[in-house]
Amino acid sequence: MNSWRKVGSALLVLLCLGGMPAQASWRAEVPEAQVIGQGEFTLFGFRIYSARLLATSDRFNADQPFALELTYHRAISRDDLVEASLEQISLQTGVAPTPEQLQRWQMEMQKAFVDVDSGEQIIGVYLPGRGCQFYVGEQLQHEIADPLFAQAFFDIWLGTDTSEPQLRKQLLGNR
């Protein structure tokens, strides 16, 4: 009887553990990530966020997965993050989204972003040919399976038409 209890307890533990979601990390998508470059985004002299570009080699390659880590220095609402992202995407010439795509992307970003406080991180992971993932700290928040969105979103920082060319140079490791 005692051995049946042990077996039953072991099975119960396994069932409980099996039902728990695995803790995802962006590092699994960008193994052995190393910093390519980093910089600060300021607006009217106020630090808004620090940015770091991480990849699996010491040189940036847009055909390989990479991560863009933003550490916020101010509280910013999800709605403001989405609105600013849509505005910046619309300024890029590399991707010309339709109004329907912009509306769909807005809904996806509402799921991917959160209200941030000072010190909080959002990490975007670019997955070539697949789309991208967004993590709040180490927790997967949302995945967007749209390669065109992924390109348009990361072009905000890394595209040649970025509104912040100095930050782009810093992220790409160009001094």
PDB file of N, CA, C and O in Angstrom, residues 84-151:
ATOM      1  N   ALA A  84       3.802  55.563 -30.789  1.00  0.00           N
ATOM      2  CA  ALA A  84       5.125  56.005 -31.251  1.00  0.00           C
ATOM      3  C   ALA A  84       5.704  55.011 -32.257  1.00  0.00           C
ATOM      4  O   ALA A  84       6.311  55.417 -33.261  1.00  0.00           O
ATOM      5  N   SER A  85       5.503  53.724 -32.018  1.00  0.00           N
ATOM      6  CA  SER A  85       6.013  52.705 -32.947  1.00  0.00           C
ATOM      7  C   SER A  85       5.326  52.807 -34.300  1.00  0.00           C
ATOM      8  O   SER A  85       5.988  52.755 -35.347  1.00  0.00           O
ATOM      9  N   LEU A  86       4.011  52.965 -34.301  1.00  0.00           N
ATOM     10  CA  LEU A  86       3.284  53.108 -35.568  1.00  0.00           C
ATOM     11  C   LEU A  86       3.725  54.362 -36.323  1.00  0.00           C
ATOM     12  O   LEU A  86       3.883  54.328 -37.550  1.00  0.00           O
ATOM     13  N   GLU A  87       3.932  55.436 -35.596  1.00  0.00           N
ATOM     14  CA  GLU A  87       4.398  56.683 -36.219  1.00  0.00           C
ATOM     15  C   GLU A  87       5.762  56.484 -36.866  1.00  0.00           C
ATOM     16  O   GLU A  87       5.987  56.888 -38.014  1.00  0.00           O
ATOM     17  N   GLN A  88       6.673  55.825 -36.150  1.00  0.00           N
ATOM     18  CA  GLN A  88       8.013  55.595 -36.688  1.00  0.00           C
ATOM     19  C   GLN A  88       7.987  54.613 -37.863  1.00  0.00           C
ATOM     20  O   GLN A  88       8.706  54.805 -38.849  1.00  0.00           O
ATOM     21  N   ILE A  89       7.157  53.589 -37.797  1.00  0.00           N
ATOM     22  CA  ILE A  89       7.028  52.643 -38.917  1.00  0.00           C
ATOM     23  C   ILE A  89       6.545  53.379 -40.159  1.00  0.00           C
ATOM     24  O   ILE A  89       7.033  53.136 -41.267  1.00  0.00           O
ATOM     25  N   SER A  90       5.617  54.307 -39.990  1.00  0.00           N
ATOM     26  CA  SER A  90       5.070  55.045 -41.122  1.00  0.00           C
ATOM     27  C   SER A  90       6.109  55.947 -41.787  1.00  0.00           C
ATOM     28  O   SER A  90       5.982  56.281 -42.966  1.00  0.00           O
ATOM     29  N   LEU A  91       7.144  56.339 -41.045  1.00  0.00           N
ATOM     30  CA  LEU A  91       8.201  57.191 -41.594  1.00  0.00           C
ATOM     31  C   LEU A  91       9.221  56.418 -42.426  1.00  0.00           C
ATOM     32  O   LEU A  91       9.959  57.008 -43.205  1.00  0.00           O
ATOM     33  N   GLN A  92       9.267  55.101 -42.253  1.00  0.00           N
ATOM     34  CA  GLN A  92      10.249  54.286 -42.956  1.00  0.00           C
ATOM     35  C   GLN A  92       9.849  54.113 -44.416  1.00  0.00           C
ATOM     36  O   GLN A  92       8.676  53.981 -44.736  1.00  0.00           O
ATOM     37  N   THR A  93      10.840  54.113 -45.305  1.00  0.00           N
ATOM     38  CA  THR A  93      10.544  53.919 -46.725  1.00  0.00           C
ATOM     39  C   THR A  93      10.795  52.484 -47.176  1.00  0.00           C
ATOM     40  O   THR A  93      10.381  52.099 -48.256  1.00  0.00           O
ATOM     41  N   GLY A  94      11.452  51.673 -46.347  1.00  0.00           N
ATOM     42  CA  GLY A  94      11.748  50.292 -46.719  1.00  0.00           C
ATOM     43  C   GLY A  94      10.514  49.415 -46.775  1.00  0.00           C
ATOM     44  O   GLY A  94      10.467  48.445 -47.527  1.00  0.00           O
ATOM     45  N   VAL A  95       9.496  49.735 -45.991  1.00  0.00           N
ATOM     46  CA  VAL A  95       8.251  48.969 -45.947  1.00  0.00           C
ATOM     47  C   VAL A  95       7.099  49.956 -46.075  1.00  0.00           C
ATOM     48  O   VAL A  95       7.083  50.974 -45.388  1.00  0.00           O
ATOM     49  N   ALA A  96       6.162  49.662 -46.970  1.00  0.00           N
ATOM     50  CA  ALA A  96       5.001  50.538 -47.147  1.00  0.00           C
ATOM     51  C   ALA A  96       3.737  49.762 -46.771  1.00  0.00           C
ATOM     52  O   ALA A  96       3.059  49.206 -47.630  1.00  0.00           O
ATOM     53  N   PRO A  97       3.403  49.717 -45.478  1.00  0.00           N
ATOM     54  CA  PRO A  97       2.237  48.938 -45.059  1.00  0.00           C
ATOM     55  C   PRO A  97       0.922  49.592 -45.493  1.00  0.00           C
ATOM     56  O   PRO A  97       0.813  50.815 -45.576  1.00  0.00           O
ATOM     57  N   THR A  98      -0.055  48.743 -45.733  1.00  0.00           N
ATOM     58  CA  THR A  98      -1.396  49.225 -46.056  1.00  0.00           C
ATOM     59  C   THR A  98      -2.084  49.656 -44.759  1.00  0.00           C
ATOM     60  O   THR A  98      -1.656  49.272 -43.666  1.00  0.00           O
ATOM     61  N   PRO A  99      -3.160  50.432 -44.854  1.00  0.00           N
ATOM     62  CA  PRO A  99      -3.908  50.788 -43.640  1.00  0.00           C
ATOM     63  C   PRO A  99      -4.389  49.561 -42.872  1.00  0.00           C
ATOM     64  O   PRO A  99      -4.397  49.568 -41.639  1.00  0.00           O
ATOM     65  N   GLU A 100      -4.749  48.491 -43.579  1.00  0.00           N
ATOM     66  CA  GLU A 100      -5.191  47.260 -42.918  1.00  0.00           C
ATOM     67  C   GLU A 100      -4.043  46.621 -42.135  1.00  0.00           C
ATOM     68  O   GLU A 100      -4.226  46.137 -41.018  1.00  0.00           O
ATOM     69  N   GLN A 101      -2.838  46.620 -42.739  1.00  0.00           N
ATOM     70  CA  GLN A 101      -1.674  46.070 -42.043  1.00  0.00           C
ATOM     71  C   GLN A 101      -1.362  46.892 -40.795  1.00  0.00           C
ATOM     72  O   GLN A 101      -1.097  46.333 -39.729  1.00  0.00           O
ATOM     73  N   LEU A 102      -1.408  48.209 -40.927  1.00  0.00           N
ATOM     74  CA  LEU A 102      -1.130  49.067 -39.773  1.00  0.00           C
ATOM     75  C   LEU A 102      -2.123  48.795 -38.646  1.00  0.00           C
ATOM     76  O   LEU A 102      -1.745  48.752 -37.474  1.00  0.00           O
ATOM     77  N   GLN A 103      -3.385  48.594 -38.991  1.00  0.00           N
ATOM     78  CA  GLN A 103      -4.397  48.305 -37.980  1.00  0.00           C
ATOM     79  C   GLN A 103      -4.117  46.957 -37.304  1.00  0.00           C
ATOM     80  O   GLN A 103      -4.203  46.835 -36.085  1.00  0.00           O
ATOM     81  N   ARG A 104      -3.748  45.951 -38.101  1.00  0.00           N
ATOM     82  CA  ARG A 104      -3.425  44.634 -37.550  1.00  0.00           C
ATOM     83  C   ARG A 104      -2.174  44.724 -36.674  1.00  0.00           C
ATOM     84  O   ARG A 104      -2.119  44.160 -35.581  1.00  0.00           O
ATOM     85  N   TRP A 105      -1.174  45.468 -37.138  1.00  0.00           N
ATOM     86  CA  TRP A 105       0.064  45.628 -36.370  1.00  0.00           C
ATOM     87  C   TRP A 105      -0.201  46.350 -35.052  1.00  0.00           C
ATOM     88  O   TRP A 105       0.403  46.036 -34.032  1.00  0.00           O
ATOM     89  N   GLN A 106      -1.105  47.315 -35.078  1.00  0.00           N
ATOM     90  CA  GLN A 106      -1.460  48.011 -33.844  1.00  0.00           C
ATOM     91  C   GLN A 106      -2.038  47.040 -32.826  1.00  0.00           C
ATOM     92  O   GLN A 106      -1.656  47.064 -31.649  1.00  0.00           O
ATOM     93  N   MET A 107      -2.934  46.156 -33.272  1.00  0.00           N
ATOM     94  CA  MET A 107      -3.520  45.159 -32.361  1.00  0.00           C
ATOM     95  C   MET A 107      -2.451  44.202 -31.830  1.00  0.00           C
ATOM     96  O   MET A 107      -2.466  43.841 -30.655  1.00  0.00           O
ATOM     97  N   GLU A 108      -1.516  43.803 -32.689  1.00  0.00           N
ATOM     98  CA  GLU A 108      -0.435  42.902 -32.254  1.00  0.00           C
ATOM     99  C   GLU A 108       0.465  43.587 -31.224  1.00  0.00           C
ATOM    100  O   GLU A 108       0.847  42.975 -30.223  1.00  0.00           O
ATOM    101  N   MET A 109       0.795  44.855 -31.456  1.00  0.00           N
ATOM    102  CA  MET A 109       1.654  45.566 -30.507  1.00  0.00           C
ATOM    103  C   MET A 109       0.957  45.796 -29.175  1.00  0.00           C
ATOM    104  O   MET A 109       1.610  45.813 -28.125  1.00  0.00           O
ATOM    105  N   GLN A 110      -0.371  45.939 -29.188  1.00  0.00           N
ATOM    106  CA  GLN A 110      -1.111  46.054 -27.928  1.00  0.00           C
ATOM    107  C   GLN A 110      -0.916  44.797 -27.079  1.00  0.00           C
ATOM    108  O   GLN A 110      -0.878  44.866 -25.853  1.00  0.00           O
ATOM    109  N   LYS A 111      -0.779  43.641 -27.727  1.00  0.00           N
ATOM    110  CA  LYS A 111      -0.539  42.389 -27.006  1.00  0.00           C
ATOM    111  C   LYS A 111       0.932  42.245 -26.594  1.00  0.00           C
ATOM    112  O   LYS A 111       1.236  41.609 -25.589  1.00  0.00           O
ATOM    113  N   ALA A 112       1.825  42.810 -27.402  1.00  0.00           N
ATOM    114  CA  ALA A 112       3.258  42.618 -27.189  1.00  0.00           C
ATOM    115  C   ALA A 112       3.842  43.559 -26.138  1.00  0.00           C
ATOM    116  O   ALA A 112       4.813  43.208 -25.474  1.00  0.00           O
ATOM    117  N   PHE A 113       3.277  44.744 -26.001  1.00  0.00           N
ATOM    118  CA  PHE A 113       3.836  45.751 -25.113  1.00  0.00           C
ATOM    119  C   PHE A 113       3.056  45.814 -23.804  1.00  0.00           C
ATOM    120  O   PHE A 113       1.920  45.342 -23.716  1.00  0.00           O
ATOM    121  N   VAL A 114       3.658  46.426 -22.810  1.00  0.00           N
ATOM    122  CA  VAL A 114       3.036  46.653 -21.505  1.00  0.00           C
ATOM    123  C   VAL A 114       3.313  48.093 -21.108  1.00  0.00           C
ATOM    124  O   VAL A 114       4.162  48.763 -21.698  1.00  0.00           O
ATOM    125  N   ASP A 115       2.586  48.582 -20.110  1.00  0.00           N
ATOM    126  CA  ASP A 115       2.955  49.856 -19.494  1.00  0.00           C
ATOM    127  C   ASP A 115       4.295  49.625 -18.818  1.00  0.00           C
ATOM    128  O   ASP A 115       4.454  48.652 -18.072  1.00  0.00           O
ATOM    129  N   VAL A 116       5.275  50.488 -19.096  1.00  0.00           N
ATOM    130  CA  VAL A 116       6.597  50.287 -18.498  1.00  0.00           C
ATOM    131  C   VAL A 116       6.860  51.341 -17.428  1.00  0.00           C
ATOM    132  O   VAL A 116       6.366  52.461 -17.497  1.00  0.00           O
ATOM    133  N   ASP A 117       7.636  50.917 -16.437  1.00  0.00           N
ATOM    134  CA  ASP A 117       8.127  51.805 -15.389  1.00  0.00           C
ATOM    135  C   ASP A 117       9.623  51.971 -15.580  1.00  0.00           C
ATOM    136  O   ASP A 117      10.265  51.195 -16.296  1.00  0.00           O
ATOM    137  N   SER A 118      10.193  52.934 -14.909  1.00  0.00           N
ATOM    138  CA  SER A 118      11.628  53.145 -14.962  1.00  0.00           C
ATOM    139  C   SER A 118      12.351  51.872 -14.525  1.00  0.00           C
ATOM    140  O   SER A 118      11.989  51.251 -13.531  1.00  0.00           O
ATOM    141  N   GLY A 119      13.325  51.465 -15.311  1.00  0.00           N
ATOM    142  CA  GLY A 119      14.097  50.269 -15.020  1.00  0.00           C
ATOM    143  C   GLY A 119      13.583  49.014 -15.702  1.00  0.00           C
ATOM    144  O   GLY A 119      14.270  47.993 -15.714  1.00  0.00           O
ATOM    145  N   GLU A 120      12.397  49.058 -16.267  1.00  0.00           N
ATOM    146  CA  GLU A 120      11.818  47.878 -16.908  1.00  0.00           C
ATOM    147  C   GLU A 120      12.389  47.699 -18.313  1.00  0.00           C
ATOM    148  O   GLU A 120      12.702  48.663 -18.995  1.00  0.00           O
ATOM    149  N   GLN A 121      12.487  46.443 -18.741  1.00  0.00           N
ATOM    150  CA  GLN A 121      13.034  46.120 -20.054  1.00  0.00           C
ATOM    151  C   GLN A 121      11.993  45.447 -20.934  1.00  0.00           C
ATOM    152  O   GLN A 121      11.235  44.595 -20.465  1.00  0.00           O
ATOM    153  N   ILE A 122      12.022  45.843 -22.199  1.00  0.00           N
ATOM    154  CA  ILE A 122      11.324  45.099 -23.244  1.00  0.00           C
ATOM    155  C   ILE A 122      12.392  44.686 -24.237  1.00  0.00           C
ATOM    156  O   ILE A 122      13.191  45.516 -24.682  1.00  0.00           O
ATOM    157  N   ILE A 123      12.423  43.409 -24.559  1.00  0.00           N
ATOM    158  CA  ILE A 123      13.395  42.875 -25.501  1.00  0.00           C
ATOM    159  C   ILE A 123      12.634  42.369 -26.713  1.00  0.00           C
ATOM    160  O   ILE A 123      11.737  41.525 -26.593  1.00  0.00           O
ATOM    161  N   GLY A 124      12.988  42.904 -27.864  1.00  0.00           N
ATOM    162  CA  GLY A 124      12.427  42.429 -29.117  1.00  0.00           C
ATOM    163  C   GLY A 124      13.432  41.511 -29.780  1.00  0.00           C
ATOM    164  O   GLY A 124      14.614  41.842 -29.867  1.00  0.00           O
ATOM    165  N   VAL A 125      12.979  40.355 -30.237  1.00  0.00           N
ATOM    166  CA  VAL A 125      13.855  39.393 -30.897  1.00  0.00           C
ATOM    167  C   VAL A 125      13.398  39.254 -32.346  1.00  0.00           C
ATOM    168  O   VAL A 125      12.239  38.909 -32.609  1.00  0.00           O
ATOM    169  N   TYR A 126      14.318  39.541 -33.257  1.00  0.00           N
ATOM    170  CA  TYR A 126      14.059  39.428 -34.691  1.00  0.00           C
ATOM    171  C   TYR A 126      14.365  38.004 -35.138  1.00  0.00           C
ATOM    172  O   TYR A 126      15.456  37.489 -34.881  1.00  0.00           O
ATOM    173  N   LEU A 127      13.396  37.369 -35.796  1.00  0.00           N
ATOM    174  CA  LEU A 127      13.536  35.997 -36.269  1.00  0.00           C
ATOM    175  C   LEU A 127      13.340  36.002 -37.787  1.00  0.00           C
ATOM    176  O   LEU A 127      12.197  36.023 -38.261  1.00  0.00           O
ATOM    177  N   PRO A 128      14.425  36.036 -38.546  1.00  0.00           N
ATOM    178  CA  PRO A 128      14.331  36.161 -40.008  1.00  0.00           C
ATOM    179  C   PRO A 128      13.395  35.132 -40.634  1.00  0.00           C
ATOM    180  O   PRO A 128      13.457  33.945 -40.308  1.00  0.00           O
ATOM    181  N   GLY A 129      12.507  35.629 -41.488  1.00  0.00           N
ATOM    182  CA  GLY A 129      11.572  34.755 -42.185  1.00  0.00           C
ATOM    183  C   GLY A 129      10.396  34.290 -41.350  1.00  0.00           C
ATOM    184  O   GLY A 129       9.454  33.704 -41.878  1.00  0.00           O
ATOM    185  N   ARG A 130      10.426  34.546 -40.036  1.00  0.00           N
ATOM    186  CA  ARG A 130       9.347  34.114 -39.140  1.00  0.00           C
ATOM    187  C   ARG A 130       8.565  35.270 -38.550  1.00  0.00           C
ATOM    188  O   ARG A 130       7.363  35.186 -38.375  1.00  0.00           O
ATOM    189  N   GLY A 131       9.245  36.321 -38.147  1.00  0.00           N
ATOM    190  CA  GLY A 131       8.612  37.438 -37.462  1.00  0.00           C
ATOM    191  C   GLY A 131       9.451  37.872 -36.288  1.00  0.00           C
ATOM    192  O   GLY A 131      10.674  38.015 -36.409  1.00  0.00           O
ATOM    193  N   CYS A 132       8.811  38.030 -35.133  1.00  0.00           N
ATOM    194  CA  CYS A 132       9.544  38.495 -33.959  1.00  0.00           C
ATOM    195  C   CYS A 132       8.806  38.109 -32.685  1.00  0.00           C
ATOM    196  O   CYS A 132       7.636  37.735 -32.714  1.00  0.00           O
ATOM    197  N   GLN A 133       9.538  38.215 -31.587  1.00  0.00           N
ATOM    198  CA  GLN A 133       8.991  37.943 -30.263  1.00  0.00           C
ATOM    199  C   GLN A 133       9.313  39.128 -29.368  1.00  0.00           C
ATOM    200  O   GLN A 133      10.349  39.777 -29.542  1.00  0.00           O
ATOM    201  N   PHE A 134       8.435  39.363 -28.393  1.00  0.00           N
ATOM    202  CA  PHE A 134       8.654  40.434 -27.423  1.00  0.00           C
ATOM    203  C   PHE A 134       8.625  39.853 -26.019  1.00  0.00           C
ATOM    204  O   PHE A 134       7.708  39.103 -25.670  1.00  0.00           O
ATOM    205  N   TYR A 135       9.625  40.202 -25.250  1.00  0.00           N
ATOM    206  CA  TYR A 135       9.771  39.751 -23.879  1.00  0.00           C
ATOM    207  C   TYR A 135       9.732  40.959 -22.958  1.00  0.00           C
ATOM    208  O   TYR A 135      10.288  42.009 -23.278  1.00  0.00           O
ATOM    209  N   VAL A 136       9.084  40.805 -21.837  1.00  0.00           N
ATOM    210  CA  VAL A 136       9.147  41.802 -20.766  1.00  0.00           C
ATOM    211  C   VAL A 136      10.060  41.171 -19.726  1.00  0.00           C
ATOM    212  O   VAL A 136       9.694  40.172 -19.100  1.00  0.00           O
ATOM    213  N   GLY A 137      11.258  41.717 -19.614  1.00  0.00           N
ATOM    214  CA  GLY A 137      12.285  41.041 -18.829  1.00  0.00           C
ATOM    215  C   GLY A 137      12.602  39.730 -19.519  1.00  0.00           C
ATOM    216  O   GLY A 137      12.891  39.702 -20.707  1.00  0.00           O
ATOM    217  N   GLU A 138      12.513  38.635 -18.811  1.00  0.00           N
ATOM    218  CA  GLU A 138      12.784  37.310 -19.395  1.00  0.00           C
ATOM    219  C   GLU A 138      11.506  36.574 -19.796  1.00  0.00           C
ATOM    220  O   GLU A 138      11.564  35.465 -20.301  1.00  0.00           O
ATOM    221  N   GLN A 139      10.356  37.185 -19.579  1.00  0.00           N
ATOM    222  CA  GLN A 139       9.062  36.535 -19.825  1.00  0.00           C
ATOM    223  C   GLN A 139       8.551  36.845 -21.233  1.00  0.00           C
ATOM    224  O   GLN A 139       8.398  38.010 -21.597  1.00  0.00           O
ATOM    225  N   LEU A 140       8.270  35.795 -22.007  1.00  0.00           N
ATOM    226  CA  LEU A 140       7.689  35.988 -23.335  1.00  0.00           C
ATOM    227  C   LEU A 140       6.317  36.629 -23.178  1.00  0.00           C
ATOM    228  O   LEU A 140       5.450  36.109 -22.492  1.00  0.00           O
ATOM    229  N   GLN A 141       6.139  37.771 -23.828  1.00  0.00           N
ATOM    230  CA  GLN A 141       4.872  38.493 -23.774  1.00  0.00           C
ATOM    231  C   GLN A 141       3.994  38.136 -24.980  1.00  0.00           C
ATOM    232  O   GLN A 141       2.821  37.866 -24.835  1.00  0.00           O
ATOM    233  N   HIS A 142       4.624  38.159 -26.199  1.00  0.00           N
ATOM    234  CA  HIS A 142       3.823  37.910 -27.405  1.00  0.00           C
ATOM    235  C   HIS A 142       4.753  37.653 -28.586  1.00  0.00           C
ATOM    236  O   HIS A 142       5.823  38.236 -28.676  1.00  0.00           O
ATOM    237  N   GLU A 143       4.302  36.784 -29.469  1.00  0.00           N
ATOM    238  CA  GLU A 143       5.029  36.512 -30.717  1.00  0.00           C
ATOM    239  C   GLU A 143       4.180  36.996 -31.881  1.00  0.00           C
ATOM    240  O   GLU A 143       2.963  36.782 -31.896  1.00  0.00           O
ATOM    241  N   ILE A 144       4.824  37.646 -32.841  1.00  0.00           N
ATOM    242  CA  ILE A 144       4.131  38.139 -34.028  1.00  0.00           C
ATOM    243  C   ILE A 144       4.731  37.425 -35.230  1.00  0.00           C
ATOM    244  O   ILE A 144       5.889  37.650 -35.580  1.00  0.00           O
ATOM    245  N   ALA A 145       3.941  36.556 -35.846  1.00  0.00           N
ATOM    246  CA  ALA A 145       4.397  35.748 -36.979  1.00  0.00           C
ATOM    247  C   ALA A 145       4.143  36.499 -38.281  1.00  0.00           C
ATOM    248  O   ALA A 145       3.308  36.109 -39.096  1.00  0.00           O
ATOM    249  N   ASP A 146       4.863  37.601 -38.457  1.00  0.00           N
ATOM    250  CA  ASP A 146       4.710  38.442 -39.643  1.00  0.00           C
ATOM    251  C   ASP A 146       6.078  39.042 -39.974  1.00  0.00           C
ATOM    252  O   ASP A 146       6.491  40.033 -39.365  1.00  0.00           O
ATOM    253  N   PRO A 147       6.793  38.447 -40.948  1.00  0.00           N
ATOM    254  CA  PRO A 147       8.128  38.943 -41.281  1.00  0.00           C
ATOM    255  C   PRO A 147       8.151  40.410 -41.729  1.00  0.00           C
ATOM    256  O   PRO A 147       9.109  41.125 -41.448  1.00  0.00           O
ATOM    257  N   LEU A 148       7.090  40.866 -42.408  1.00  0.00           N
ATOM    258  CA  LEU A 148       7.051  42.261 -42.845  1.00  0.00           C
ATOM    259  C   LEU A 148       6.948  43.201 -41.641  1.00  0.00           C
ATOM    260  O   LEU A 148       7.622  44.234 -41.590  1.00  0.00           O
ATOM    261  N   PHE A 149       6.131  42.837 -40.665  1.00  0.00           N
ATOM    262  CA  PHE A 149       6.058  43.641 -39.447  1.00  0.00           C
ATOM    263  C   PHE A 149       7.423  43.678 -38.766  1.00  0.00           C
ATOM    264  O   PHE A 149       7.882  44.734 -38.338  1.00  0.00           O
ATOM    265  N   ALA A 150       8.053  42.517 -38.635  1.00  0.00           N
ATOM    266  CA  ALA A 150       9.349  42.447 -37.951  1.00  0.00           C
ATOM    267  C   ALA A 150      10.358  43.380 -38.618  1.00  0.00           C
ATOM    268  O   ALA A 150      11.061  44.132 -37.939  1.00  0.00           O
ATOM    269  N   GLN A 151      10.409  43.346 -39.929  1.00  0.00           N
ATOM    270  CA  GLN A 151      11.339  44.230 -40.648  1.00  0.00           C
ATOM    271  C   GLN A 151      11.007  45.694 -40.376  1.00  0.00           C
ATOM    272  O   GLN A 151      11.880  46.496 -40.043  1.00  0.00           O
TER     273      GLN A 151
END
